[in-house]
Short mmCIF file of C-alpha atoms and ligand atoms in Angstrom, two decimals:
data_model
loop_
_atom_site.label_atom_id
_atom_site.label_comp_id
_atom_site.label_asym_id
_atom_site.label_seq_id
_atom_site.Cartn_x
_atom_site.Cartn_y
_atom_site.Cartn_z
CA UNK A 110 23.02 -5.56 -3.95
CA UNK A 111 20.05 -5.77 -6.60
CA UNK A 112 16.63 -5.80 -5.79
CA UNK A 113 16.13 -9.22 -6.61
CA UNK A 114 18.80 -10.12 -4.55
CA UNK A 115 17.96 -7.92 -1.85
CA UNK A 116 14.23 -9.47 -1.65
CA UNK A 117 16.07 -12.61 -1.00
CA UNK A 118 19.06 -11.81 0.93
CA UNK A 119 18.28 -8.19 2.20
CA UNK A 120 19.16 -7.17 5.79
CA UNK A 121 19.40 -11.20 6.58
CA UNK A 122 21.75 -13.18 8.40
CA UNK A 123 21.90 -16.95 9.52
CA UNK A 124 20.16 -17.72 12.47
CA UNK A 125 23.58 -17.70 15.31
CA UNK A 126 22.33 -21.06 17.15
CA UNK A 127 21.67 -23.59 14.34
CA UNK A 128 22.84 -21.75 11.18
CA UNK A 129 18.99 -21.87 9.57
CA UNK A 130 18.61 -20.40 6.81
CA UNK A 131 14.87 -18.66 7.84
CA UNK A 132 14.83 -17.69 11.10
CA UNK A 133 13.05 -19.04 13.46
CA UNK A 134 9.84 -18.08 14.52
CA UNK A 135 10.11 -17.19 18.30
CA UNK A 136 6.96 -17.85 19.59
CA UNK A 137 7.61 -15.77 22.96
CA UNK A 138 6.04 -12.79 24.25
CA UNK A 139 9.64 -12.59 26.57
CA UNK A 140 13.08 -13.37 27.28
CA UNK A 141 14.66 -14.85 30.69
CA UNK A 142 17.07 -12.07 32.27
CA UNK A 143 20.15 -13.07 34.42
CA UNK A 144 19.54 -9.70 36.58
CA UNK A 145 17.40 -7.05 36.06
CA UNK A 146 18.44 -5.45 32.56
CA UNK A 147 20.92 -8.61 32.18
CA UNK A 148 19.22 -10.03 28.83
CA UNK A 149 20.16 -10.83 25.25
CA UNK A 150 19.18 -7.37 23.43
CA UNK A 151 15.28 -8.69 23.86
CA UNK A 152 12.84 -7.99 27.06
CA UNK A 153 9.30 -8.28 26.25
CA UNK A 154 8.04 -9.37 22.17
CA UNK A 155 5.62 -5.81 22.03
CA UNK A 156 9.00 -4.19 22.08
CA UNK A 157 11.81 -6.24 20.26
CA UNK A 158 10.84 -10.11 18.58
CA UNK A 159 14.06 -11.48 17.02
CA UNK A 160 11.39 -12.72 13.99
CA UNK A 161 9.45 -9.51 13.46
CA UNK A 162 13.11 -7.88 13.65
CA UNK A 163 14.50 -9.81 10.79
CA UNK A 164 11.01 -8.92 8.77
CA UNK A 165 11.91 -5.35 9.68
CA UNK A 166 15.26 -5.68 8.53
CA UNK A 167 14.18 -6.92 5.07
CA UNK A 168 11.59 -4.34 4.90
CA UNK A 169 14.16 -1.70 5.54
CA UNK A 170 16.68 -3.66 2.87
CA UNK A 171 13.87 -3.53 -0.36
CA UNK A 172 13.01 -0.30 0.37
CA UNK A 173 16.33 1.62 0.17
CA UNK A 174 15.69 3.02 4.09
CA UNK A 175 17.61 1.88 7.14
CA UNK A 176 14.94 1.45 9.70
CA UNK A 177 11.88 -0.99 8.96
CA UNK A 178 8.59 -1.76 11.32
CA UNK A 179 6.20 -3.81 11.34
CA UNK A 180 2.61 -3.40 12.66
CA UNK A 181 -0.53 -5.32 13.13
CA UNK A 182 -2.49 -4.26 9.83
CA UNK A 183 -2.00 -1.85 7.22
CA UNK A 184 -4.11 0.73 9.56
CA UNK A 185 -2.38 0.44 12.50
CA UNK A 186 0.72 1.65 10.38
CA UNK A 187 -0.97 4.37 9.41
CA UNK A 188 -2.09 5.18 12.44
CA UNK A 189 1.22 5.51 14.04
CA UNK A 190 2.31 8.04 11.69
CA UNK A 191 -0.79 10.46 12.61
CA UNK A 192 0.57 9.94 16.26
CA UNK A 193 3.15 12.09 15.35
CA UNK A 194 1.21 14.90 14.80
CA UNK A 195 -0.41 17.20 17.71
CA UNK A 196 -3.72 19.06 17.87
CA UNK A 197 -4.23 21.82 15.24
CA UNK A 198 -2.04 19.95 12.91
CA UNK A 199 -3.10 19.83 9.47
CA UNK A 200 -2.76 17.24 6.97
CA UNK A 201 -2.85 17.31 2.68
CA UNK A 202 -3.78 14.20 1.70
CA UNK A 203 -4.82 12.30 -1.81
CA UNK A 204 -8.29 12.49 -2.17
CA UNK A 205 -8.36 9.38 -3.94
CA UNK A 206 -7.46 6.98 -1.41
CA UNK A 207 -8.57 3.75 0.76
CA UNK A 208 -11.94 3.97 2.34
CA UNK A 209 -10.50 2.90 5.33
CA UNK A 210 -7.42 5.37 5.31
CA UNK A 211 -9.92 8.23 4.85
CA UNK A 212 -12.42 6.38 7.58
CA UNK A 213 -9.49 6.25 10.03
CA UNK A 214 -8.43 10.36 9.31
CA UNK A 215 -11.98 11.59 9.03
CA UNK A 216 -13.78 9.48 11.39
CA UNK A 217 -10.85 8.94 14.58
CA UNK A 218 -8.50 11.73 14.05
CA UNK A 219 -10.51 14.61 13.17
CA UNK A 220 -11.93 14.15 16.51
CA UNK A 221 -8.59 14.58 18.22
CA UNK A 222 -8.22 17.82 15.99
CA UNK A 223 -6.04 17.04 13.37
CA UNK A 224 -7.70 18.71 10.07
CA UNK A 225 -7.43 16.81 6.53
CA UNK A 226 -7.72 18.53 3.01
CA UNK A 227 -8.68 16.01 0.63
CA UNK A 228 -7.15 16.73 -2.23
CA UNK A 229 -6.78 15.83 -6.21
CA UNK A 230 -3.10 15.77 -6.87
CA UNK A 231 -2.60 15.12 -10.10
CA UNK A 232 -0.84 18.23 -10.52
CA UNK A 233 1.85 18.14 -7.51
CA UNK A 234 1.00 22.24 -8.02
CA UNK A 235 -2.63 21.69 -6.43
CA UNK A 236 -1.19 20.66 -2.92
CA UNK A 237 0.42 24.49 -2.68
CA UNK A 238 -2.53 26.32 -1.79
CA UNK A 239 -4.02 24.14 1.29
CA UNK A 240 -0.24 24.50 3.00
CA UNK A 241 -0.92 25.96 6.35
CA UNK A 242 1.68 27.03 8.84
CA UNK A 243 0.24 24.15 10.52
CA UNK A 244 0.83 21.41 8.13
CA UNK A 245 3.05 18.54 9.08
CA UNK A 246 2.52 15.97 7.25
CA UNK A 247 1.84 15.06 3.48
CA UNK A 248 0.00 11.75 2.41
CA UNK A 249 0.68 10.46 -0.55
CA UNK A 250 -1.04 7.01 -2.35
CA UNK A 251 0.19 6.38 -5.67
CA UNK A 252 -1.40 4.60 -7.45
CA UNK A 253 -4.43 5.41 -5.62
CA UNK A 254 -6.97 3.25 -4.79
CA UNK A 255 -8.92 2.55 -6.40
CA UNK A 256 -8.55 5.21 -9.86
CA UNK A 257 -4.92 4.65 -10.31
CA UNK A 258 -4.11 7.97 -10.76
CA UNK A 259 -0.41 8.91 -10.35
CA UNK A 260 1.30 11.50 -7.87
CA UNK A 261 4.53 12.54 -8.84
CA UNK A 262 6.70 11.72 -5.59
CA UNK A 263 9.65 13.90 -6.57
CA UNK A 264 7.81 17.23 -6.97
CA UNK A 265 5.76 16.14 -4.05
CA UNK A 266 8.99 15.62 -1.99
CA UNK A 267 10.19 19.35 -3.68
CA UNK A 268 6.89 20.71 -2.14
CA UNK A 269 7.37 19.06 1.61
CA UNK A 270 10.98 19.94 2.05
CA UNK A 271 10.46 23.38 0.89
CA UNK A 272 7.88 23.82 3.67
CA UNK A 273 9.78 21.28 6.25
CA UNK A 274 6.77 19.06 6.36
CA UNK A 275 7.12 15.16 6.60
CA UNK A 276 6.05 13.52 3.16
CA UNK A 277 5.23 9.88 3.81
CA UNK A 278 3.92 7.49 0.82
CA UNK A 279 1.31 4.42 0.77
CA UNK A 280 3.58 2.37 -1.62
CA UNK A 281 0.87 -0.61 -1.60
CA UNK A 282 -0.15 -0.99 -4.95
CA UNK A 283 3.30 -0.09 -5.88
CA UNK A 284 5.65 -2.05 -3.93
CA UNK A 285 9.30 -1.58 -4.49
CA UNK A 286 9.80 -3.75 -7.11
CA UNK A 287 8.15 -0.90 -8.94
CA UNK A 288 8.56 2.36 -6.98
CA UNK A 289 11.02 3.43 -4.31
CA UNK A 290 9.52 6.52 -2.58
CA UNK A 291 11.88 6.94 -0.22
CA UNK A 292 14.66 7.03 -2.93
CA UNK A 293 12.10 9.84 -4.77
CA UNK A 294 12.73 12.35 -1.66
CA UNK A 295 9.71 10.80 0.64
CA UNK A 296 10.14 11.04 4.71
CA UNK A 297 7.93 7.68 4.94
CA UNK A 298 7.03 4.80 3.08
CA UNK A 299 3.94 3.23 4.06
CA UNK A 300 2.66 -0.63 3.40
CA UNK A 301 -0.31 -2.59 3.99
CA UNK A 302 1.95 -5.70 3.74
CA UNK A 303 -0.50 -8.17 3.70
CA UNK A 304 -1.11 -6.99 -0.03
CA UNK A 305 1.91 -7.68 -2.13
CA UNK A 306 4.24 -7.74 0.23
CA UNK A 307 3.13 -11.02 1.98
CA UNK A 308 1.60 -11.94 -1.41
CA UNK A 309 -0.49 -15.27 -0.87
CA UNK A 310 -3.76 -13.33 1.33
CA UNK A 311 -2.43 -15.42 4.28
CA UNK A 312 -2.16 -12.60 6.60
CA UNK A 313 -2.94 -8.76 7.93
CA UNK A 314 0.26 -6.97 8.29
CA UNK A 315 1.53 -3.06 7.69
CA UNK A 316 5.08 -1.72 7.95
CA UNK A 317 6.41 2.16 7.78
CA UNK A 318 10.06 2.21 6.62
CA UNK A 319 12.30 5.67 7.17
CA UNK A 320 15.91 6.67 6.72
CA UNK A 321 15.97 9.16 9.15
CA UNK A 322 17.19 8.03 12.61
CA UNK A 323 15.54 10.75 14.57
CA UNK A 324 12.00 10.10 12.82
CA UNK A 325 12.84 6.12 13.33
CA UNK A 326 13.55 6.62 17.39
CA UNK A 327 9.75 8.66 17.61
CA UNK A 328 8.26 5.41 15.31
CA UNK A 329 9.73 3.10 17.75
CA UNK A 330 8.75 4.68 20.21
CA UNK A 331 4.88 4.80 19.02
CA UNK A 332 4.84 1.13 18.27
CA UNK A 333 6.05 0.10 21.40
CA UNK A 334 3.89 2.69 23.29
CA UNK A 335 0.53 1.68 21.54
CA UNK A 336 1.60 -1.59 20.91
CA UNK A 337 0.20 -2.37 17.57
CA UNK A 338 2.95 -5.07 16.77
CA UNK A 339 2.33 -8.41 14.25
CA UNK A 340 2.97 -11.63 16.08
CA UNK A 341 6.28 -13.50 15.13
CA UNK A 342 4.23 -16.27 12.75
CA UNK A 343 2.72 -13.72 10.49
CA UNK A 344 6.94 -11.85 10.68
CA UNK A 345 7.90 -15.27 8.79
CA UNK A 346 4.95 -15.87 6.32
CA UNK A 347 5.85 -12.27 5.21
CA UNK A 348 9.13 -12.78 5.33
CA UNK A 349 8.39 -15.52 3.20
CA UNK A 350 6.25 -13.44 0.82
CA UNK A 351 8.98 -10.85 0.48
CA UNK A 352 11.41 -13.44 -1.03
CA UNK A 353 9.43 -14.11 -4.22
CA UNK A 354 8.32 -10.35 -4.64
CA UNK A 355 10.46 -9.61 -7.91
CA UNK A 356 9.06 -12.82 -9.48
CA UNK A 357 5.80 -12.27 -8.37
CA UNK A 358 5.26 -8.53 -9.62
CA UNK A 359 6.68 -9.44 -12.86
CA UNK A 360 3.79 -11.95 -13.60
CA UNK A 361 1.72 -9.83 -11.78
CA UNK A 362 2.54 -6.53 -14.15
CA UNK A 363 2.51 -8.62 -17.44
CA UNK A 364 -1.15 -10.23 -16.65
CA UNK A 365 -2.62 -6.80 -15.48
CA UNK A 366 -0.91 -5.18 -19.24
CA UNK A 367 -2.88 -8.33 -20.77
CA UNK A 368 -6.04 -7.49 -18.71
CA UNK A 369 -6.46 -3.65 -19.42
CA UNK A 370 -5.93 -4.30 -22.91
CA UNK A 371 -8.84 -6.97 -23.29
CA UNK A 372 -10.66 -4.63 -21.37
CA UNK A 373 -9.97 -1.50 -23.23
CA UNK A 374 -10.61 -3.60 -26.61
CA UNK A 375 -14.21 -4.23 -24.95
CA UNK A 376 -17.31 -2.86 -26.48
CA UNK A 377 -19.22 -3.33 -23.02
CA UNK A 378 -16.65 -1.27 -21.23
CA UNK A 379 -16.23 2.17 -20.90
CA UNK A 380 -13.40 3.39 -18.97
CA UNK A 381 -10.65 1.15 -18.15
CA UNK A 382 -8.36 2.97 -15.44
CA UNK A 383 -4.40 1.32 -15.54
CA UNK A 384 -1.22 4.03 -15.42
CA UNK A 385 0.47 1.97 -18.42
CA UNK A 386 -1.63 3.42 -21.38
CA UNK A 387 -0.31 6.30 -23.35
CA UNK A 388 -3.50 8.43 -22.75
CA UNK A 389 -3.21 7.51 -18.87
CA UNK A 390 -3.53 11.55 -17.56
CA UNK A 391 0.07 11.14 -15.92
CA UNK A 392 1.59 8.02 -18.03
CA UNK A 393 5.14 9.91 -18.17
CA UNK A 394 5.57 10.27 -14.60
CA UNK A 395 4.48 6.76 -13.77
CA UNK A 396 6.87 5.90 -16.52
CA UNK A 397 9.63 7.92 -15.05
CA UNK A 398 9.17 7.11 -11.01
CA UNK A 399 7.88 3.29 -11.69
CA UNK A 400 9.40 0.58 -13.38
CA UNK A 401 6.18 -1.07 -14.55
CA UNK A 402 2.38 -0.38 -14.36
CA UNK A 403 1.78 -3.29 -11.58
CA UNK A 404 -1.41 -5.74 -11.81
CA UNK A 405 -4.19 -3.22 -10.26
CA UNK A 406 -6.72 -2.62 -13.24
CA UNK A 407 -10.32 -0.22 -12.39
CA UNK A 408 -13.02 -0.40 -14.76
CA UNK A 409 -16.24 0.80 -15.90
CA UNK A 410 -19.29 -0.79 -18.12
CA UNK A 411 -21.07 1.31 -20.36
CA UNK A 412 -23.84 3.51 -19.13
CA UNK A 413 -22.48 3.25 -15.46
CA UNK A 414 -25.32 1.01 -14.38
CA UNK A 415 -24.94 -0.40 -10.85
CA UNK A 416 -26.45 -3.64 -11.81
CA UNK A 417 -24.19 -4.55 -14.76
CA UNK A 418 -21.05 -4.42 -12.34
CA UNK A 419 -22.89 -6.08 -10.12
CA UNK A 420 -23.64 -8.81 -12.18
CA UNK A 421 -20.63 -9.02 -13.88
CA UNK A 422 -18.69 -9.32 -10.23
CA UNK A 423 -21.08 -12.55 -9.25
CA UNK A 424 -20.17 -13.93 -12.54
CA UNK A 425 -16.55 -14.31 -12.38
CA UNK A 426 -15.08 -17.86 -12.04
CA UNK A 427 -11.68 -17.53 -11.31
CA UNK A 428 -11.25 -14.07 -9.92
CA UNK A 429 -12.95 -14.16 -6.23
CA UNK A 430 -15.15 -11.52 -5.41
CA UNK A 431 -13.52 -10.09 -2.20
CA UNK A 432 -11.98 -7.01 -0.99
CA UNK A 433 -8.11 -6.85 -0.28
CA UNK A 434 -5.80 -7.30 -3.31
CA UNK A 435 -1.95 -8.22 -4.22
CA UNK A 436 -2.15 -12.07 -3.87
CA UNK A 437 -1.12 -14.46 -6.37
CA UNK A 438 -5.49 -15.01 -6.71
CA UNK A 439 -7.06 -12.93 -8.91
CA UNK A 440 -9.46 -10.93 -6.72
CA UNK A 441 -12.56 -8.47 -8.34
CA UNK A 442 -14.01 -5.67 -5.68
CA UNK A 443 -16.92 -3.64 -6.34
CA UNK A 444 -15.10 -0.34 -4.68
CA UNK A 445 -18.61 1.80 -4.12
CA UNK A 446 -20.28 -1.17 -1.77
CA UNK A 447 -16.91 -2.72 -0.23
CA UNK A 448 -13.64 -1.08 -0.30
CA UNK A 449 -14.42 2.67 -0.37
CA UNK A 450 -18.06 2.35 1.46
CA UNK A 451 -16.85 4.70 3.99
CA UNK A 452 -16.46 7.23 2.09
CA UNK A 453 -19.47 9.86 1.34
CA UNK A 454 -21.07 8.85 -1.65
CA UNK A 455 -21.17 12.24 -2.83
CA UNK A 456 -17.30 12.81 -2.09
CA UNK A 457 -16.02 9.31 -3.77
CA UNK A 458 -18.06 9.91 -6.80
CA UNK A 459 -16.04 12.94 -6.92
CA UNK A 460 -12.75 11.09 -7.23
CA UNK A 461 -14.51 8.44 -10.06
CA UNK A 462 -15.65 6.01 -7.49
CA UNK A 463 -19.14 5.01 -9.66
CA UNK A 464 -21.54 2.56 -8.42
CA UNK A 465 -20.23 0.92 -11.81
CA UNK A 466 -16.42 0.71 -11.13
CA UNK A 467 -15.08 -2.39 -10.70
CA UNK A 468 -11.56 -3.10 -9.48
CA UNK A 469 -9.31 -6.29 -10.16
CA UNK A 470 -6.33 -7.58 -8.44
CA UNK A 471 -5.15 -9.24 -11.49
CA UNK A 472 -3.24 -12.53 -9.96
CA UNK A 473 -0.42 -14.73 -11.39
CA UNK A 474 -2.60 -17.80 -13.24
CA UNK A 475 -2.61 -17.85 -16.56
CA UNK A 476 -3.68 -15.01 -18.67
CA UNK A 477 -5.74 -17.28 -21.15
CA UNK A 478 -8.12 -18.41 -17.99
CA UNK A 479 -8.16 -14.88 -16.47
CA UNK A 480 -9.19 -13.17 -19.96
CA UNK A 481 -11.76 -16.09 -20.75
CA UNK A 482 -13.02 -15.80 -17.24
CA UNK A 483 -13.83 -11.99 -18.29
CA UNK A 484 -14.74 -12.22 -21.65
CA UNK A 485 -17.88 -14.97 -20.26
CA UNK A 486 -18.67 -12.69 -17.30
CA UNK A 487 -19.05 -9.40 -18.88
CA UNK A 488 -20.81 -11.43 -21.78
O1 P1T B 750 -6.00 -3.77 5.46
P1 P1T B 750 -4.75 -3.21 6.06
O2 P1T B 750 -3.62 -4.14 6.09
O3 P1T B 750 -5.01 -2.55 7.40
O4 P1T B 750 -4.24 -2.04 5.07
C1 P1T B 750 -4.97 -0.87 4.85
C2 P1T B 750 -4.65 -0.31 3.49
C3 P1T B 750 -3.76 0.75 3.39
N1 P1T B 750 -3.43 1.28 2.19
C4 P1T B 750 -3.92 0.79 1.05
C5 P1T B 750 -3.52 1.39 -0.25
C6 P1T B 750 -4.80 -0.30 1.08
O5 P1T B 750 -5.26 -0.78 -0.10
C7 P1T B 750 -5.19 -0.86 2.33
C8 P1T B 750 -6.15 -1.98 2.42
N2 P1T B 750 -6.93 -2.15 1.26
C9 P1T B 750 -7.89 -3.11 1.10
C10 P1T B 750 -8.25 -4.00 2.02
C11 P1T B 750 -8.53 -3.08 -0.24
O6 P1T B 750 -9.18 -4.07 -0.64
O7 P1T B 750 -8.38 -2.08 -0.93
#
């Protein structure tokens, strides 16, 4: 099956009572047994919700894995993956990543002694020399958030398996319209799925899709152990999301191609950060491991003065200023103050994160309004 079949039809079947078409949402935390362990395949909703279940199944479909699950938020995805890890483990990690990700590593699980090595991996080579005998797991965001830069997920995957460590992949700003990490050689693929994903800001959702069955059975057995599940309403809006995906990224990928241009054609601008231009630092291997450059766009005004991004996000019309990103509304962040705020100001501005940088989530309205609406705010 295609992908754009897949989105539709992937890991679906007709509901058995009534023959819907979308399955229904069961609204039930649990199921009526006819004897102790006599039930249906379903006991209690933390651990098995025949609505979340088909969400998982799709999840599992578009990503080329076999097991799919769903979580709470994009965090509480995240953070089941670090509960595979013991004390003394170490991690490699992109150091160009969400404030939050690097909030929830730095600020929760350093404190249960897991070590982090932020690192620039823009060169797959770099992640070499912070391998411990103690590493175990690899964390990969590409694009990053918010400096698109681009980690190649096959050498990456070269690096992991050589050392038998798990490589798992924050395909958020990706999706798998674009990028398929786990068919690139990753353990993991990560999603904050109320991004893309669910695709209208309706909702706060994460998933973590594997092939393996052994790594799948010690997920499971995480989510149902700390219990950060999504209810079975938010399992259907996203399952409703996923549907239109292809569609959706397509407009999504052409109007970020028409922003980044406008904005690179800007005298006012300076840098204009968007893995589709030629002199993009790693524009080959997003060209070889993506199939577009997806409808994230980072910026910078000239002289990197706070107040000029500042003012230019309170003058936008039709994009919103608001964090999050991937729905079909254009949305503009100001990364320093909102979305990476946890991080160090000294260690983001490391990584490019200026007090000037402004980051779009370039939505599916017309391109006409979206570049007028920039052209009047950057003035
Ligand atoms: O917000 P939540 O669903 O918990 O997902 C966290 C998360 C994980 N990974 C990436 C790449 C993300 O961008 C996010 C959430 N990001 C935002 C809210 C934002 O505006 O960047």
């Amino acid at each position: 099956m295609k992908f754009n079949t897949k989105t539709i039809h992937g890991g679906q079947k007709q509901d058995p009572a009534y023959g819907s078409v979308m399955p229904p949402i069961y609204q039930t935390s649990t199921y009526a047994q006819s004897t102790p362990g006599g039930h249906k395949g379903y006991e209690y909703s933390r651990t098995h919700n025949p609505t979340r279940n088909a969400l998982e199944n799709a999840l599992a479909s578009i990503e080329n894995g076999k097991y799919g699950l769903a979580f709470g938020s994009g965090l509480a995805a995240i953070d089941a993956v670090l509960k595979l890890l013991e004390p003394g483990d170490e991690v490699v990690s992109t150091n160009d990543l969400y404030g939050g990700t690097y909030r929830l590593f730095t600020k929760i699980y350093e404190r249960f002694g897991i070590k982090f090595h932020f690192v620039g991996m823009r060169n797959a080579t770099n992640i070499e020399e912070f391998i411990t005998p103690d590493t175990k797991l690899i964390w990969v965001e590409t694009p990053t958030n918010p400096m698109m830069n681009i980690i190649d997920i096959v050498e990456t995957s070269k690096i992991a398996k050589r050392h038998k460590i798990l490589l798992a992949v924050d395909n958020t700003f990706a999706t798998p319209y674009l990028q398929q990490p786990l068919d690139l050689g990753a353990d993991i693929v990560m999603h904050s799925v109320t991004k893309y994903l669910g695709g209208h800001s309706d909702l706060v959702m994460g998933a973590l899709v594997v092939k393996d069955k052994e790594l799948a059975d010690r997920l499971f057995f995480i989510q149902n152990a700390s219990g950060a599940v999504c209810g079975p309403q938010d399992s259907f809006l996203a399952l409703r999301g996923i549907k239109t995906l292809h569609i959706r990224m397509q407009r999504h990928c052409e109007n970020g191609k028409a922003v980044a241009e406008y904005l690179a054609s800007h005298p006012k601008i300076e840098n204009v950060y968007w893995p589709g231009f030629k002199n993009h630092p790693n524009y080959e291997i997003a060209k070889s491991q993506m199939n577009d450059f997806g409808g994230m766009v980072s910026f910078t005004t000239k002289g990197n003065n706070y107040e000029d991004a500042i003012r230019i996000v309170e003058n936008l019309r039709v994009f919103t200023l608001a964090e999050s990103l991937g729905g079909v509304e254009s949305l503009a962040g100001h990364p320093a103050s909102m979305t990476h705020a946890s991080i160090p100001k000294k260690e983001r501005e490391k990584t490019g994160v200026v007090d000037s940088l402004i980051r779009l989530s370039v939505g599916i309205e017309d391109e006409d309004d979206l570049i007028a609406d920039l052209k009047q705010a950057i003035g």
